[in-house]
XYZ file of C-alpha atoms in Angstrom:
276
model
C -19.576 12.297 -3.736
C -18.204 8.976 -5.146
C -15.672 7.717 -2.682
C -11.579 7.673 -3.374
C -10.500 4.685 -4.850
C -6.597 3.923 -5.073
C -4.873 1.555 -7.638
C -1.473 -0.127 -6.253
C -0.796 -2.177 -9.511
C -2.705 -0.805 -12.905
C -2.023 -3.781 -15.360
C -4.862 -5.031 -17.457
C -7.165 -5.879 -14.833
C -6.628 -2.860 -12.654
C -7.033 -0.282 -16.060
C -10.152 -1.975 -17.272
C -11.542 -1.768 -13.765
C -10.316 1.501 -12.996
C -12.187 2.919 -16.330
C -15.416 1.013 -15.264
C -15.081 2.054 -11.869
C -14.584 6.122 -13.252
C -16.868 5.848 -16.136
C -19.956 4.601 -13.562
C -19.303 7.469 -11.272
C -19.075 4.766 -8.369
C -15.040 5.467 -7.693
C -13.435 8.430 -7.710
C -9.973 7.167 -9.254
C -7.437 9.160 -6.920
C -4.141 7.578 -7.088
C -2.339 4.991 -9.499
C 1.070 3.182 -8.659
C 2.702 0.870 -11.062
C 6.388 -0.070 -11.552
C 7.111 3.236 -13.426
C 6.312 6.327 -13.924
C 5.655 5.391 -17.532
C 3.573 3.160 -17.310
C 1.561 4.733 -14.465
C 0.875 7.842 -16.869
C -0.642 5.304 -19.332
C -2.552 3.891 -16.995
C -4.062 6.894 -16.173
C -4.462 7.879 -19.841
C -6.494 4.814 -20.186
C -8.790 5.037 -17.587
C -9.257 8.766 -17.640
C -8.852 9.692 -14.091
C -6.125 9.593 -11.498
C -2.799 10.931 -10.568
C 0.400 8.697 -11.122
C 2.003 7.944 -7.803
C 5.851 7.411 -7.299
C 5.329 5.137 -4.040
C 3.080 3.835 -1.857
C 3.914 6.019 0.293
C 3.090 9.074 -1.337
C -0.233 8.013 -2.318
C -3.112 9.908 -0.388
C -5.572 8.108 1.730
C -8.523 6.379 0.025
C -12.005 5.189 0.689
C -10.822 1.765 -1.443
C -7.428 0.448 -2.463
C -7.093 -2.171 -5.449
C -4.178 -4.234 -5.032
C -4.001 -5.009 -8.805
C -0.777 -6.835 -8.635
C 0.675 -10.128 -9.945
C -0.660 -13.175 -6.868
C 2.830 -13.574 -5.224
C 2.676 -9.491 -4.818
C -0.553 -9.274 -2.929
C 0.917 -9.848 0.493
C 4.343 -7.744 0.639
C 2.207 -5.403 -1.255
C -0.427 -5.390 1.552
C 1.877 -5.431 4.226
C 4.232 -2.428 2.543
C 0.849 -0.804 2.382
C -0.191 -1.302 6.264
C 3.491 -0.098 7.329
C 3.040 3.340 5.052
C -0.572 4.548 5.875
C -3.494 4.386 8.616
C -6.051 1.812 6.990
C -8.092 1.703 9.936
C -11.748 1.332 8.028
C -10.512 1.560 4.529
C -11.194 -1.003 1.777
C -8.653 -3.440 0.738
C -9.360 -5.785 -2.228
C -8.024 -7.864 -4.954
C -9.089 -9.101 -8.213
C -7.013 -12.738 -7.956
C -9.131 -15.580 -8.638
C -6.720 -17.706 -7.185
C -5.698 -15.848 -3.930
C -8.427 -15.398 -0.910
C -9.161 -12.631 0.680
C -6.753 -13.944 3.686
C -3.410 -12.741 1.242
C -4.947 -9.154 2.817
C -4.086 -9.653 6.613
C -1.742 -7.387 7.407
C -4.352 -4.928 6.280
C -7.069 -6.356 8.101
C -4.720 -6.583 11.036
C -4.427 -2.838 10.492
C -8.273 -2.043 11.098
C -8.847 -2.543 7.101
C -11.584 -4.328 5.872
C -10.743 -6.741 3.147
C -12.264 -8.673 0.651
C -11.803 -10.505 -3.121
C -13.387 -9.993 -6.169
C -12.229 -11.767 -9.173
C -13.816 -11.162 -12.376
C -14.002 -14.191 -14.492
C -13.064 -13.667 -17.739
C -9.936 -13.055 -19.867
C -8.524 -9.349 -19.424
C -5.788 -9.838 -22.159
C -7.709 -6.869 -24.065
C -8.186 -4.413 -21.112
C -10.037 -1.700 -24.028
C -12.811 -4.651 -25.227
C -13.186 -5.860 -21.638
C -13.822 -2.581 -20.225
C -16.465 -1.875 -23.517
C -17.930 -5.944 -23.105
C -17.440 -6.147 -18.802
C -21.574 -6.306 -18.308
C -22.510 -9.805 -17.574
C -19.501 -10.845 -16.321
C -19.690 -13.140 -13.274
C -17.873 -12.101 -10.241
C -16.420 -14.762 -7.420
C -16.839 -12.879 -4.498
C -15.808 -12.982 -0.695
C -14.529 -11.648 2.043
C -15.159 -9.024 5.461
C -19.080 -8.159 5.478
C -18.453 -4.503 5.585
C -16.000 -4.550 2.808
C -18.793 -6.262 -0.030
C -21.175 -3.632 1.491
C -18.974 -1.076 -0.311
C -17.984 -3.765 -2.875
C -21.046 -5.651 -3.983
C -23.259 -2.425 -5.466
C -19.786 -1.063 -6.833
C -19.690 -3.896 -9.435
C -22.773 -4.178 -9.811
C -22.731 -0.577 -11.511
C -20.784 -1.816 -13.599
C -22.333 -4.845 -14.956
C -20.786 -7.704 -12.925
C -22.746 -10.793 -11.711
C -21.701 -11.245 -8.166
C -21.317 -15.273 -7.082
C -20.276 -15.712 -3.309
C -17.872 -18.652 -2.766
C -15.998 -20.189 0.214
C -12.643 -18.475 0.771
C -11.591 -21.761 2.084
C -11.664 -23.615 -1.243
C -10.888 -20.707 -3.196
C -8.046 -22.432 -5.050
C -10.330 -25.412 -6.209
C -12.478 -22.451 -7.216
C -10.024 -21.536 -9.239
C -9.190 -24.563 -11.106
C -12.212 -24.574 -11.918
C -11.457 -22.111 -14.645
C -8.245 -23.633 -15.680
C -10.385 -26.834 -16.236
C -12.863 -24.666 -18.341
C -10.676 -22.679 -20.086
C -6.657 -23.999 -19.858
C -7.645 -27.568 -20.343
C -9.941 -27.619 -22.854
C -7.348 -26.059 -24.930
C -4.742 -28.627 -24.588
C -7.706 -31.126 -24.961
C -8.118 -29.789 -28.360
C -4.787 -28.920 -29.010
C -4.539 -32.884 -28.160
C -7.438 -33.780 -31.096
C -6.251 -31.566 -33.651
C -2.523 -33.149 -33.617
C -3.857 -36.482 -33.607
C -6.239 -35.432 -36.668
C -3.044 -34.071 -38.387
C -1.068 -37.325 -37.687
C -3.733 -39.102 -39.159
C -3.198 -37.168 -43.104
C -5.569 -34.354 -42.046
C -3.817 -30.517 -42.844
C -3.877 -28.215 -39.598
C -6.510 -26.154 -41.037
C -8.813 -29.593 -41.892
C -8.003 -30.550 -38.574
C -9.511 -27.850 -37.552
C -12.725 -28.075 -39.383
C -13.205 -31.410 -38.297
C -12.845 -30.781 -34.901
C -15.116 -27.736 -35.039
C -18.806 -29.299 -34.803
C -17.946 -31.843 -32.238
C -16.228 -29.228 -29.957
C -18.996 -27.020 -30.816
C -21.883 -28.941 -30.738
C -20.566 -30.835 -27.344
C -20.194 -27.598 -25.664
C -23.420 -26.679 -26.493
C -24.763 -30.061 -25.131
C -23.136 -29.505 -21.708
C -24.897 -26.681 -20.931
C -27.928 -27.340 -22.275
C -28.304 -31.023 -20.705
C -25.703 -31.227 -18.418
C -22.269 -33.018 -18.354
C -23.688 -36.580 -17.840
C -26.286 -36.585 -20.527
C -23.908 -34.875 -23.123
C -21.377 -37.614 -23.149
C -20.939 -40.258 -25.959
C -18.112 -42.047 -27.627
C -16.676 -45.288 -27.246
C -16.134 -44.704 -23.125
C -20.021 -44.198 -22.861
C -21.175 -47.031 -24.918
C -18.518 -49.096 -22.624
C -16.181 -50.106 -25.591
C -12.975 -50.475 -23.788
C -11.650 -52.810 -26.222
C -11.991 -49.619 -28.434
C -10.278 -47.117 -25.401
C -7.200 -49.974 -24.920
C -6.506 -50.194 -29.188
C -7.132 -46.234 -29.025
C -5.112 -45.887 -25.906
C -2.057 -47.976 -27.454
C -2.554 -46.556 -30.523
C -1.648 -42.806 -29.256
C 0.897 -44.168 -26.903
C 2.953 -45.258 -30.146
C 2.259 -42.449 -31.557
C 2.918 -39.873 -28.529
C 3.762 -40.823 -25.704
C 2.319 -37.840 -23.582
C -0.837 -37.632 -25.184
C -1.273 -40.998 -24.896
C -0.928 -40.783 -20.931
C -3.627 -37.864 -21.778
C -5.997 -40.120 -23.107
C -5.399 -42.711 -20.183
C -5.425 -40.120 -17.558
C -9.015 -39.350 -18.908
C -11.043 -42.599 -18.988
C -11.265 -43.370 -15.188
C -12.986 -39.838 -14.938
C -15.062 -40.293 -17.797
C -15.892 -44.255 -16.928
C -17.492 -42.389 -13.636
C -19.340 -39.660 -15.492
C -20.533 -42.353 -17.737
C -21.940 -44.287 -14.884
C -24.127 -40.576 -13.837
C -25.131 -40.858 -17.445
C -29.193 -40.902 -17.861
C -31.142 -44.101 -19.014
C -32.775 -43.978 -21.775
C -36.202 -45.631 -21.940
């Protein structure tokens, strides 16, 4: 018999999960909290299993507990948690990529064993995430008896498990803000500058396609080093400084952007491969 699993919090990462989790057969979905009653129903609509709850305190004892709630909720959620039930040996996780397992010791303190798991990928559309989840890389970490119940549990359902360092869990995190956040206002940064130059947004666009495209490509296919070019890489700074002034003019934020940006790329420059 699958054991319970609990959902304190059923946004979009806690629904997508909890149908993955139900569909597999590797959680039985028992109880789901959320700020109302509404949305708890919905939640349990989605996933197709569970019984709304009205309070922590009325939920029934589980196996597992997912702590699906916003990162500044995780400890008075935890801690609200350990004051309303006996957690000796349970399972207490989150899904916050940039939270550690440590947000979870008042459980722990509580005989709990606690852990992370943060999926890493956009859950904006719960329905496509819980139909695409299967090859998603998990960060993973935490109390060794907590991923033994953890680890096989996603990897029914399709995850890639990746174990990090609690202790540098929020540089783990940036990590995706640098991969994801980032490059957006990178671009967002190119495609202005391509409209201030005559181009229309949706030329911009076009023009910027193939180099984003065909850089990204490059990056993971060579590496970071051997994918750069441009004027920084061929060490034309007399191009960066009339670039660099020329933006500033222009914008003044983005042209703090661009400046911000050469030291970094003058040292990935200097990792760059000689060619022979």
């Amino acid at each position: 018999m699958a054991p319970a699993l609990n959902l304190a919090g059923a946004g979009h990462v806690g629904r997508a999960l909890g149908r993955l989790f139900h569909a597999s057969g590797v959680f039985a979905v028992q109880d789901v909290l959320t700020r109302s009653a509404d949305s708890a129903r919905q939640a349990v609509d989605f996933i197709g299993a569970g019984t709304p709850a009205s309070t922590l305190a009325a939920m029934r004892p589980a196996r597992a507990w997912l702590l699906a709630v916003n990162d500044d909720q995780i400890a008075p959620v935890c801690a609200a948690l350990a004051a309303a039930h006996d957690l000796k040996g349970a399972v207490i996780f989150h899904c916050s990529g940039a939270k550690a397992s440590s947000e979870l010791q008042a459980a722990r303190d509580a005989g709990a064993l606690v852990a992370s798991v943060h999926p890493i990928r956009s859950f904006a559309d719960p329905d496509k995430v819980a139909r695409e989840f299967a090859g998603t890389f998990c960060g993973i970490e935490g109390d060794v008896e907590a991923l033994t119940l953890l680890e096989p549990a996603f990897a029914a359902i399709g995850a890639r498990l990746v174990e990090i360092d609690p202790a540098a869990k929020t540089v783990y995190h940036a990590a995706a803000v640098f991969a994801s956040n980032y490059l957006v206002t990178v671009l967002d940064a190119s495609l202005r500058a391509y409209q201030a130059a005559g181009a229309p947004e949706e030329v911009a666009r076009e023009l910027a396609r193939p180099l984003a495209e065909e850089t990204l490509a490059n990056v993971f296919r060579l590496g970071p080093a051997a994918a750069l070019s441009g004027p920084v890489a061929r060490g034309d700074f007399a191009t960066v400084a009339r670039q660099q002034a020329a933006l500033t003019q222009w914008d003044a934020p983005t042209g703090q952007l661009y400046e911000a940006l050469v030291a970094p790329t003058t040292d990935l420059a200097r990792r760059k491969p000689k060619q022979t």
